[in-house]
mmCIF file of C-alpha atoms in Angstrom:
data_model
loop_
_atom_site.group_PDB
_atom_site.id
_atom_site.type_symbol
_atom_site.label_atom_id
_atom_site.label_comp_id
_atom_site.label_asym_id
_atom_site.label_seq_id
_atom_site.Cartn_x
_atom_site.Cartn_y
_atom_site.Cartn_z
ATOM 1 C CA MET A 7 65.148 124.241 83.335
ATOM 2 C CA SER A 8 69.057 123.229 82.892
ATOM 3 C CA VAL A 9 70.458 122.481 79.457
ATOM 4 C CA ALA A 10 72.247 119.815 78.793
ATOM 5 C CA LEU A 11 75.314 120.240 77.275
ATOM 6 C CA ARG A 12 77.410 117.765 74.706
ATOM 7 C CA PRO A 13 80.133 116.179 75.947
ATOM 8 C CA ALA A 14 83.670 117.413 75.031
ATOM 9 C CA LEU A 15 85.013 114.241 73.929
ATOM 10 C CA ARG A 16 82.910 110.836 73.269
ATOM 11 C CA ALA A 17 84.531 108.030 72.058
ATOM 12 C CA ARG A 18 82.566 105.021 70.861
ATOM 13 C CA ASP A 19 83.843 101.514 70.500
ATOM 14 C CA VAL A 20 87.373 102.803 68.938
ATOM 15 C CA THR A 21 89.904 100.219 67.790
ATOM 16 C CA VAL A 22 93.362 101.299 66.931
ATOM 17 C CA SER A 23 95.283 98.420 65.026
ATOM 18 C CA TYR A 24 99.633 99.111 64.054
ATOM 19 C CA GLY A 25 99.284 96.310 61.196
ATOM 20 C CA SER A 26 97.809 93.254 63.055
ATOM 21 C CA THR A 27 98.354 94.389 66.335
ATOM 22 C CA ARG A 28 95.424 95.599 68.323
ATOM 23 C CA ALA A 29 96.987 98.697 70.293
ATOM 24 C CA ILE A 30 93.337 99.712 71.494
ATOM 25 C CA GLU A 31 90.305 97.802 71.454
ATOM 26 C CA GLY A 32 86.298 98.586 71.782
ATOM 27 C CA VAL A 33 87.453 101.823 73.906
ATOM 28 C CA ASP A 34 83.918 103.674 75.113
ATOM 29 C CA LEU A 35 84.533 107.600 76.596
ATOM 30 C CA GLU A 36 82.413 110.353 77.522
ATOM 31 C CA ILE A 37 83.782 113.888 79.340
ATOM 32 C CA GLU A 38 81.662 116.718 80.122
ATOM 33 C CA PRO A 39 83.018 119.961 79.547
ATOM 34 C CA GLY A 40 84.933 122.084 82.119
ATOM 35 C CA LEU A 41 86.168 118.575 83.608
ATOM 36 C CA VAL A 42 89.685 117.855 84.330
ATOM 37 C CA HIS A 43 90.991 113.938 83.821
ATOM 38 C CA GLY A 44 93.903 112.278 83.884
ATOM 39 C CA LEU A 45 94.535 109.024 81.873
ATOM 40 C CA ILE A 46 96.992 106.422 83.622
ATOM 41 C CA GLY A 47 98.189 103.417 82.946
ATOM 42 C CA MET A 48 101.355 101.298 82.459
ATOM 43 C CA ASN A 49 103.368 101.597 79.479
ATOM 44 C CA GLY A 50 102.111 99.924 76.341
ATOM 45 C CA SER A 51 98.592 100.183 77.525
ATOM 46 C CA GLY A 52 97.662 102.269 74.933
ATOM 47 C CA LYS A 53 97.213 105.817 76.665
ATOM 48 C CA SER A 54 99.392 107.489 73.492
ATOM 49 C CA THR A 55 97.288 105.740 71.144
ATOM 50 C CA LEU A 56 94.298 106.866 72.237
ATOM 51 C CA PHE A 57 95.398 110.610 72.439
ATOM 52 C CA LYS A 58 96.285 110.119 68.214
ATOM 53 C CA ALA A 59 93.568 108.289 68.074
ATOM 54 C CA ILE A 60 91.182 111.303 69.603
ATOM 55 C CA MET A 61 93.578 113.886 67.296
ATOM 56 C CA GLY A 62 92.859 111.952 64.018
ATOM 57 C CA LEU A 63 96.692 111.523 64.248
ATOM 58 C CA VAL A 64 96.175 107.687 64.024
ATOM 59 C CA PRO A 65 93.253 105.764 61.459
ATOM 60 C CA LEU A 66 90.932 104.232 63.693
ATOM 61 C CA ALA A 67 89.934 100.298 62.548
ATOM 62 C CA SER A 68 86.299 100.796 63.780
ATOM 63 C CA GLY A 69 84.532 103.226 65.772
ATOM 64 C CA GLU A 70 83.742 106.884 66.051
ATOM 65 C CA ILE A 71 85.268 109.840 67.935
ATOM 66 C CA GLU A 72 83.318 113.554 68.146
ATOM 67 C CA LEU A 73 85.219 116.542 70.155
ATOM 68 C CA PHE A 74 82.733 119.024 70.722
ATOM 69 C CA GLY A 75 79.992 117.648 69.071
ATOM 70 C CA ALA A 76 81.824 117.029 65.673
ATOM 71 C CA ASP A 77 84.039 114.455 63.820
ATOM 72 C CA ARG A 78 87.799 114.818 65.707
ATOM 73 C CA ARG A 79 89.610 116.538 62.670
ATOM 74 C CA ARG A 80 86.812 119.258 62.131
ATOM 75 C CA ALA A 81 87.594 119.911 65.974
ATOM 76 C CA ARG A 82 91.417 119.972 65.212
ATOM 77 C CA GLU A 83 90.894 122.056 62.027
ATOM 78 C CA GLY A 84 89.006 124.507 63.656
ATOM 79 C CA LYS A 85 91.842 125.022 66.446
ATOM 80 C CA ARG A 86 89.358 124.152 69.400
ATOM 81 C CA VAL A 87 92.033 121.212 70.632
ATOM 82 C CA ALA A 88 95.788 120.652 70.577
ATOM 83 C CA TYR A 89 98.164 117.769 70.948
ATOM 84 C CA THR A 90 101.400 117.852 72.590
ATOM 85 C CA PRO A 91 103.195 114.932 72.312
ATOM 86 C CA GLN A 92 105.919 113.259 74.600
ATOM 87 C CA SER A 93 109.324 114.081 74.017
ATOM 88 C CA GLU A 94 111.210 110.344 74.531
ATOM 89 C CA ASN A 95 115.096 112.177 74.364
ATOM 90 C CA VAL A 96 116.545 113.515 77.787
ATOM 91 C CA ASP A 97 119.404 115.600 78.001
#
């Protein structure tokens, strides 16, 4: 008998807005534990905003995000996830 693992990350209908500008809209995502994934896209496509939303660094206009079956903020407070922002300064 196999044991079903809960997703490491689950996002449902996630929308983030900066003022009247929608940065991402209606994102659905599920990532199983133990896998490595990449996120690619053009500049301004919402990649950084999605990561900030996952980490609870920006508020959601709608939707929900769970990390390891818990609210995203609880997972961060419990030190189960970390985020290193992209540096835009180059020497």
